Each structure stands twice: as structure tokens, then as C-alpha cells.
Coordinates of C-alpha atoms in Angstrom, one line a residue:
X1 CA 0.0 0.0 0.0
X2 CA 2.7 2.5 0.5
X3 CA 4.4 1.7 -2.3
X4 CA 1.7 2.1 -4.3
X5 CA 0.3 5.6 -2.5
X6 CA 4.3 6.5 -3.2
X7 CA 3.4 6.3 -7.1
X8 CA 0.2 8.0 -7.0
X9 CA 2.1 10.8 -4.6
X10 CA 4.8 11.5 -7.3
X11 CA 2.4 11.6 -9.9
X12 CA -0.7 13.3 -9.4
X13 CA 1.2 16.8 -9.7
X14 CA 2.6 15.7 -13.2
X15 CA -1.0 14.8 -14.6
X16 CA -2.7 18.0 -13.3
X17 CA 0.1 19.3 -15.1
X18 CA 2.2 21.3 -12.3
X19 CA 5.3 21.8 -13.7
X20 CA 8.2 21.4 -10.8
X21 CA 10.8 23.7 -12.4
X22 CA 8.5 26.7 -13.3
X23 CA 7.6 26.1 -9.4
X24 CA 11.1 26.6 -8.6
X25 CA 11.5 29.6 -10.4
X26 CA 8.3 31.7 -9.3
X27 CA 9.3 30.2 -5.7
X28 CA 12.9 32.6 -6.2
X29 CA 12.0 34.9 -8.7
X30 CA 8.4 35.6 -8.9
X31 CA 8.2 35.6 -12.5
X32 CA 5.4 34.7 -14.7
X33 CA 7.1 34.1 -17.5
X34 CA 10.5 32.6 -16.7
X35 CA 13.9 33.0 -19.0
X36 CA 14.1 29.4 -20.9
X37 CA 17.3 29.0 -20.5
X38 CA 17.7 29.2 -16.5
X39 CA 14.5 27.2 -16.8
X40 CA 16.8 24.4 -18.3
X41 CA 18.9 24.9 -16.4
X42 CA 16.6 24.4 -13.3
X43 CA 15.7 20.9 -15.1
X44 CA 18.7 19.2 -15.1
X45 CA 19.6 20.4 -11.5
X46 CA 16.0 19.0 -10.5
X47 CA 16.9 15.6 -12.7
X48 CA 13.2 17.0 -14.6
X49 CA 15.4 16.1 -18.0
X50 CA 15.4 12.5 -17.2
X51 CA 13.1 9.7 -18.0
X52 CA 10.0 9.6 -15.7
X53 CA 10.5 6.2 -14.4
X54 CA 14.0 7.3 -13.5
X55 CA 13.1 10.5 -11.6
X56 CA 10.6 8.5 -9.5
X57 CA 13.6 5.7 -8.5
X58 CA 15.8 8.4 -7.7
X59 CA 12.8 10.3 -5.5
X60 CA 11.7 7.1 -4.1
X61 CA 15.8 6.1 -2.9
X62 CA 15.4 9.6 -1.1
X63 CA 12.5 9.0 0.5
X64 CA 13.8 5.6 2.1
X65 CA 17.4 7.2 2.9
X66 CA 15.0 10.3 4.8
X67 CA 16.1 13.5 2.2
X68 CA 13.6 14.4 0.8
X69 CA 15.1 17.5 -0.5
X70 CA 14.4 21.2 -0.3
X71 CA 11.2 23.3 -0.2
X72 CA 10.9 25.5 -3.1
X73 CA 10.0 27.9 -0.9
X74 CA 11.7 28.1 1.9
X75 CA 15.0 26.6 1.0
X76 CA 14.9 24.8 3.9
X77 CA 15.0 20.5 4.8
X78 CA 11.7 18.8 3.5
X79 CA 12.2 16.6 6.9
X80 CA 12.4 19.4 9.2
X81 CA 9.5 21.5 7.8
X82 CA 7.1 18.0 8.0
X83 CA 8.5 16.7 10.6
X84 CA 8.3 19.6 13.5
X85 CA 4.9 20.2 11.6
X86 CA 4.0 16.4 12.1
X87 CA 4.5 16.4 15.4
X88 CA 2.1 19.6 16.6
X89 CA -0.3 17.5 14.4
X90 CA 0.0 14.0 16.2
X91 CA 0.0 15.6 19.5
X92 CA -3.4 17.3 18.5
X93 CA -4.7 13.9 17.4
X94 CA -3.8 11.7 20.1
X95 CA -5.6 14.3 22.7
X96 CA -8.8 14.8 20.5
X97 CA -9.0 11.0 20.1
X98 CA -8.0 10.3 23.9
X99 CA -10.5 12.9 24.3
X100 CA -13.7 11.8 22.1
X101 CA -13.1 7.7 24.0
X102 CA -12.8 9.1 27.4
X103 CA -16.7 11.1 26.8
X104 CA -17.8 9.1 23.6
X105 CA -17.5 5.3 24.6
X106 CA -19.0 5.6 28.5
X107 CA -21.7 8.1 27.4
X108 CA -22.7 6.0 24.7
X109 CA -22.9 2.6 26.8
X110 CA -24.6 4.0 30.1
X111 CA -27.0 5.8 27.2
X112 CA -27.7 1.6 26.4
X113 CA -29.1 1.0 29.5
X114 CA -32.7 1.9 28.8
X115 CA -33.1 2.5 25.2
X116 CA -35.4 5.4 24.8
X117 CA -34.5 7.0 28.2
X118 CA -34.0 10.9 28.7
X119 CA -30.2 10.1 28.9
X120 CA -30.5 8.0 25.3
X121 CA -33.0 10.9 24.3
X122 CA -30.4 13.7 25.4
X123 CA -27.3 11.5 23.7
X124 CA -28.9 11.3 20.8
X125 CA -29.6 15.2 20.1
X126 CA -25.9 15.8 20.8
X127 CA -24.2 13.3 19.0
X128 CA -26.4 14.4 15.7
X129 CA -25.1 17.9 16.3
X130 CA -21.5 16.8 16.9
X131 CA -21.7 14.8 14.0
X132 CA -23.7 17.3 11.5
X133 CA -21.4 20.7 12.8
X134 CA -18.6 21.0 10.3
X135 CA -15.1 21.9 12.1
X136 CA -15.2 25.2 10.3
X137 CA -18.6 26.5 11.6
X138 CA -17.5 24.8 15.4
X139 CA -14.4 26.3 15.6
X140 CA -15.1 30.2 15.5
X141 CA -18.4 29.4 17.8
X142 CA -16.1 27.4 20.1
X143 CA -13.6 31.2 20.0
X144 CA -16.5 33.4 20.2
X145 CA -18.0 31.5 23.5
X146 CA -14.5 30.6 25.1
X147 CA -12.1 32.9 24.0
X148 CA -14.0 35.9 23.2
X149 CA -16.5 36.1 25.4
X150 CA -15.6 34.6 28.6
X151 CA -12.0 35.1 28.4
X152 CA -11.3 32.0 29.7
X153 CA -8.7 30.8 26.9
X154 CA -6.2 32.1 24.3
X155 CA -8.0 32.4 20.8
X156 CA -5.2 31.9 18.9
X157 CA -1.5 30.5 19.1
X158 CA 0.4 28.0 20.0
X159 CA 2.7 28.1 23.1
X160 CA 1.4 26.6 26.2
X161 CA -1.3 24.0 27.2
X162 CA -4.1 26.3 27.2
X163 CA -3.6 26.5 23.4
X164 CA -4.4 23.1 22.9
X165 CA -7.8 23.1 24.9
X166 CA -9.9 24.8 21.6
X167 CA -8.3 22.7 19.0
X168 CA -8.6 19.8 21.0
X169 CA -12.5 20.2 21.7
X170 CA -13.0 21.0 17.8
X171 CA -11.3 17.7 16.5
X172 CA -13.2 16.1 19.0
X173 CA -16.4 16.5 18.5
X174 CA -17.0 14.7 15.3
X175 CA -15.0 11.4 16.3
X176 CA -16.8 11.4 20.3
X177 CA -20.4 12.1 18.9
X178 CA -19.6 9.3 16.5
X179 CA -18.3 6.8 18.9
X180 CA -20.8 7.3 21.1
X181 CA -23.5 6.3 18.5
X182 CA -21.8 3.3 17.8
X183 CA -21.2 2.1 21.1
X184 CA -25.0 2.8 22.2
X185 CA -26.1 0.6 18.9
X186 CA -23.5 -1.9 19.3
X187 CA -24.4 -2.3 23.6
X188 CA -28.0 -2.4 22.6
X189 CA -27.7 -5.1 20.9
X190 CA -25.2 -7.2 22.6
X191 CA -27.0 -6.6 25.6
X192 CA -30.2 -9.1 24.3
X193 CA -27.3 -12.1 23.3
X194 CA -28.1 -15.4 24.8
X195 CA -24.6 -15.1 26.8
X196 CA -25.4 -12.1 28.1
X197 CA -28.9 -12.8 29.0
X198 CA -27.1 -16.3 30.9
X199 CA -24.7 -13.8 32.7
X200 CA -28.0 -12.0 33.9
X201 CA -29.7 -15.1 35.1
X202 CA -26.7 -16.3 37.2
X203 CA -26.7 -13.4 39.4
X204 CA -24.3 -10.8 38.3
X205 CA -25.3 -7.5 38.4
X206 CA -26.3 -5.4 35.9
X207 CA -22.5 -2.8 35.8
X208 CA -20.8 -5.8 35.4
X209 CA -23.0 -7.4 32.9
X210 CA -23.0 -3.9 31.1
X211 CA -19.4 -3.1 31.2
X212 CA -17.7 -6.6 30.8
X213 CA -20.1 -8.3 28.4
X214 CA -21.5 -5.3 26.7
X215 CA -18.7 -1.9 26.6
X216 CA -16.4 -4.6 25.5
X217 CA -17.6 -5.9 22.7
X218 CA -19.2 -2.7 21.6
X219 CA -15.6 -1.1 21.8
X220 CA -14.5 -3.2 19.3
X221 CA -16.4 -1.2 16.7
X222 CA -15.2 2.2 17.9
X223 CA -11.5 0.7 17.6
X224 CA -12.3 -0.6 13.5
X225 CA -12.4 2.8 13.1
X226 CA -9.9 4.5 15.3
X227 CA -7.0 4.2 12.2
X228 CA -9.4 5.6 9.9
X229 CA -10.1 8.6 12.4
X230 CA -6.1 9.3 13.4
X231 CA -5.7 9.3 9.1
X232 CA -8.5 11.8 8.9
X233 CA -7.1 14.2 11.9
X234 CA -3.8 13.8 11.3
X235 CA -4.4 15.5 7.3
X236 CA -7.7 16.9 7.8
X237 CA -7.4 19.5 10.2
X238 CA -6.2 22.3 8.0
X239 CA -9.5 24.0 9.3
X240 CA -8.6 23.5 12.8
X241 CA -5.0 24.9 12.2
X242 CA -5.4 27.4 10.4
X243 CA -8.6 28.9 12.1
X244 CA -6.4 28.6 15.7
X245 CA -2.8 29.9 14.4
X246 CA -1.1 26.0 15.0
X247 CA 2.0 25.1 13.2
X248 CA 1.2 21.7 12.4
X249 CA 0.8 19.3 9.2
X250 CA -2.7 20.8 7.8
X251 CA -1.3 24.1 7.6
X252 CA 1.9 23.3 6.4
X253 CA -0.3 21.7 3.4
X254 CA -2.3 24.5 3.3
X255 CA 0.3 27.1 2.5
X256 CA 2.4 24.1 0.6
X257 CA -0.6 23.5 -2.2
X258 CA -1.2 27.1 -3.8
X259 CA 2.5 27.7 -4.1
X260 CA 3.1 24.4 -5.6
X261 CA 5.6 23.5 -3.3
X262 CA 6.1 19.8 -4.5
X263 CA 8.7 18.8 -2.0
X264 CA 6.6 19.4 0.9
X265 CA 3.3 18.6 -0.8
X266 CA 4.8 15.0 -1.3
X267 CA 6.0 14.1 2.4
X268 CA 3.1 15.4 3.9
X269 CA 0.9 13.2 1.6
X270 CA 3.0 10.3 2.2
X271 CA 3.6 10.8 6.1
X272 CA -0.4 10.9 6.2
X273 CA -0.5 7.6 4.2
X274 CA 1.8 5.9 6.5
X275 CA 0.2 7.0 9.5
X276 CA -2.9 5.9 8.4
X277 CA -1.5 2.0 7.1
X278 CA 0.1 2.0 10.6
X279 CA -2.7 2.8 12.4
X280 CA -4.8 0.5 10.5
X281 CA -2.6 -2.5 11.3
X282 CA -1.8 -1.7 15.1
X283 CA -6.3 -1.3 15.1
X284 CA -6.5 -4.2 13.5
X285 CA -4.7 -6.2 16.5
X286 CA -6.0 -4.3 19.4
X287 CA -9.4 -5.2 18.1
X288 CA -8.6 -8.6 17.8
X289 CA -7.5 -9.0 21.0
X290 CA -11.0 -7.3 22.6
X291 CA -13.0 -9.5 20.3
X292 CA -12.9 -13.1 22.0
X293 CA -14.8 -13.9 19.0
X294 CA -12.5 -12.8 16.5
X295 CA -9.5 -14.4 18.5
X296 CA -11.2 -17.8 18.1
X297 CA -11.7 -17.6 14.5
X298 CA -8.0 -16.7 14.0
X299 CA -6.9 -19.5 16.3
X300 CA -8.9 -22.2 13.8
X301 CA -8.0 -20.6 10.9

């Protein structure tokens, strides 16, 4: 999978016809029209005079080596730039997703206990909101409220912890509201399972019925889809980023894609790709290993 993401990363921008060297040259000069013969001369530094095949070897043997060459922009390390940008990204991701399990999952499993209830009622009105309020209209509401009004945090910025509190709550939203759905519809119906209903019958009490045999299993669907959600913070949040000032990946893209800034449009593409094959294979095992179910069928196959 990454090898093949590596192929569609180094050559999308050659079918939607960006041209790498012209890039270059508005990048230093900010011509339209540039002289042909420093634009030649451009190409063969950049190895754009070589066969296309060759050029994506030679790009590819960087890539697994870690140089990823300069930004047309800022003349500066590819690795740096995405990596000190990766970094503010990830640490915004893990919070938001330690975040959206810490209130998504137990809301959604006490809101199981009596389907139809005023807490299952109330869940339900706030999880459609979280889910249906786009990260661009939350985030200014969540700096008008907080920041704005109250005073209680910094609207913009990026220093200490208080900066993280309104990102944080914004990339949360979508991925708590949505766990908490699936949790409530998963409990519900592992609730009424014979073994379950055989738990209730020898005694046990209904907290441990609820969070052993029911939380646990429902879990499992929430964690299917936890790679999918680090992938879609992790390159999604330009919003987020640029709305609150932070120096992370989404930005870095953001400023990268209408100054055609190849270099950096590349690693952050592929960075995003790997995160998200990683994070599909490490979900892939935790889940297994909450699913008793899943652990037998592996064991016989």
C-alpha cells in the first residue's frame, strides 16, 4: 500500500500538469514568465530532463534514505518543515481522540441501559449535532464562547497547554459524537445475546453485565475505526489549524498546495499515508485481541 500511494504521490502533480521547475522559479524569482534558459537549467539540477521512471527511482531512494530534498519555498530541509509540523499534528490527534473515547464510549454505553431513556434521548440530540457541525462552523463558535466572550482561553496560538484546549475540543467533536452512536447501537444489541442474557440469570449485576459483556464488545467497533479517524485528523485538520494559528501538518499543506511546493506537498501526503497503514494494522490487532470472537476464529483458521 505505501508503495503504491508512493506512485500516485509523485504523480498526481505531473497529470494535473504542475510543472516542478516553473515552481522553482516563481518560488525565487516571482516571475510569470521565466527566462528558458535558467529554466533548463533548473531541469537538469532537479533531474526533470530525465526519463519519468527514473526521476521516481531516484525520488523514491530519497525518501527511504529520509532526504527528501528542499522546499521551493523556503529553501529549507523537507524533513524538518514536515516533521516539527507532524509532530504539533499528532499531539493534537492523540488528545482529541483520547478525548472523544474518554466522553464518547461511556456516554454511549450508560446511554444503552434503557433505550429510549431521557439520557439515550439527550445522547442522541448531541451526537447528531457533533456529527452534523462542520469543524469550520464549530471552531469560531467554540472562539467566540471561550475565547472571546468569557476570556477563559487564548484564541489563537500555539505556546502553552491552554492552546491546545480549543483545538482539541474542535477535533473532538465529530469522532466522540460518532463513537458514542456506535457504542449505544452496538451495547444495545449485545445486551439481548443469549450469553449475556445467561450472565443476567446467574446473578451478576447489571454494571458488570454492562461493562464486561456489553462496553467490550461494543468497543470493538469504535476501535475498526480509530486508524481511519487518526488518518483523517492527522491530514484533515487544516480548518482547525489554520482557524487557531497552529504550526502543524494541515497548515503546512495548506500554505504548501497554492505555491506548488512539491517537496513538501509529497512528504506530507506520504507521512499521512503511512500513519494511516500503521494505524490500520496496530487497530487491526487491538481489536482482535478485545473480540474473543475474533481471537477464536484466527486461532482455527
Amino acid at each position: 500500500m505505501l508503495l503504491a500511494a508512493s506512485v500516485l504521490v509523485f504523480a498526481l502533480p505531473r497529470w494535473v500538469d504542475v510543472d516542478p521547475a516553473r515552481a522553482v522559479l516563481r518560488a525565487r524569482t516571482a516571475e510569470a514568465v521565466p527566462d528558458p534558459a535558467t529554466e533548463a537549467r533548473v531541469r537538469a539540477e532537479l533531474g526533470l530532463d530525465r526519463p519519468v521512471v527514473e526521476q521516481y527511482l531516484r525520488w523514491l531512494g530519497g525518501v527511504l534514505r529520509g532526504d527528501l530534498g528542499l522546499g521551493y519555498v523556503s529553501r529549507t530541509p523537507v524533513v524538518e518543515q514536515v516533521g516539527s509540523a507532524a509532530t504539533v499534528s499528532g499531539l493534537l490527534t492523540v488528545l482529541a481522540l483520547a478525548l472523544a473515547a474518554a466522553v464518547g464510549i461511556p456516554a454511549g454505553v450508560y446511554a444503552a441501559r434503557r433505550p429510549g431513556g431521557r439520557w439515550d434521548r439527550c445522547l442522541g440530540a448531541g451526537t447528531i449535532a457533533g456529527v452534523a457541525v462542520p469543524e469550520f462552523v464549530l471552531a469560531p463558535w467554540l472562539v467566540l464562547a471561550l475565547a472571546v466572550w468569557a476570556g477563559w482561553l487564548p484564541a489563537i496560538g500555539w505556546g502553552g497547554p491552554e492552546h491546545l484546549v480549543l483545538p482539541v475540543l474542535t477535533l473532538a467533536a465529530y469522532p466522540g459524537a460518532l463513537a458514542a452512536q456506535l457504542v449505544r447501537a452496538e451495547t444495545v444489541g449485545i445486551l439481548q445475546r443469549p450469553h449475556v442474557l445467561l450472565a443476567r440469570s446467574k446473578g451478576l449485576s447489571g454494571q458488570r453485565v454492562l461493562w464486561r459483556h456489553g462496553a467490550r464488545l461494543a468497543t470493538t467497533s469504535v476501535t475498526a475505526l480509530a486508524g481511519m479517524f487518526v488518518a483523517g485528523l492527522l491530514g484533515g485538520s487544516v480548518v482547525v489549524e489554520v482557524v487557531f494559528g497552529i504550526p502543524g501538518l494541515g497548515r503546512l499543506l495548506h500554505r504548501a498546495v497554492p505555491a506548488q511546493d512539491l517537496p513538501v506537498i509529497q512528504a506530507g501526503t506520504l507521512v499521512v499515508v503511512a500513519v494511516a497503514v500503521t494505524a490500520g494494522v496496530l487497530v487491526e490487532a487491538v481489536a482482535t485481541a478485545l473480540d474473543p470472537v475474533r481471537r477464536t476464529a484466527e486461532r482455527a483458521g
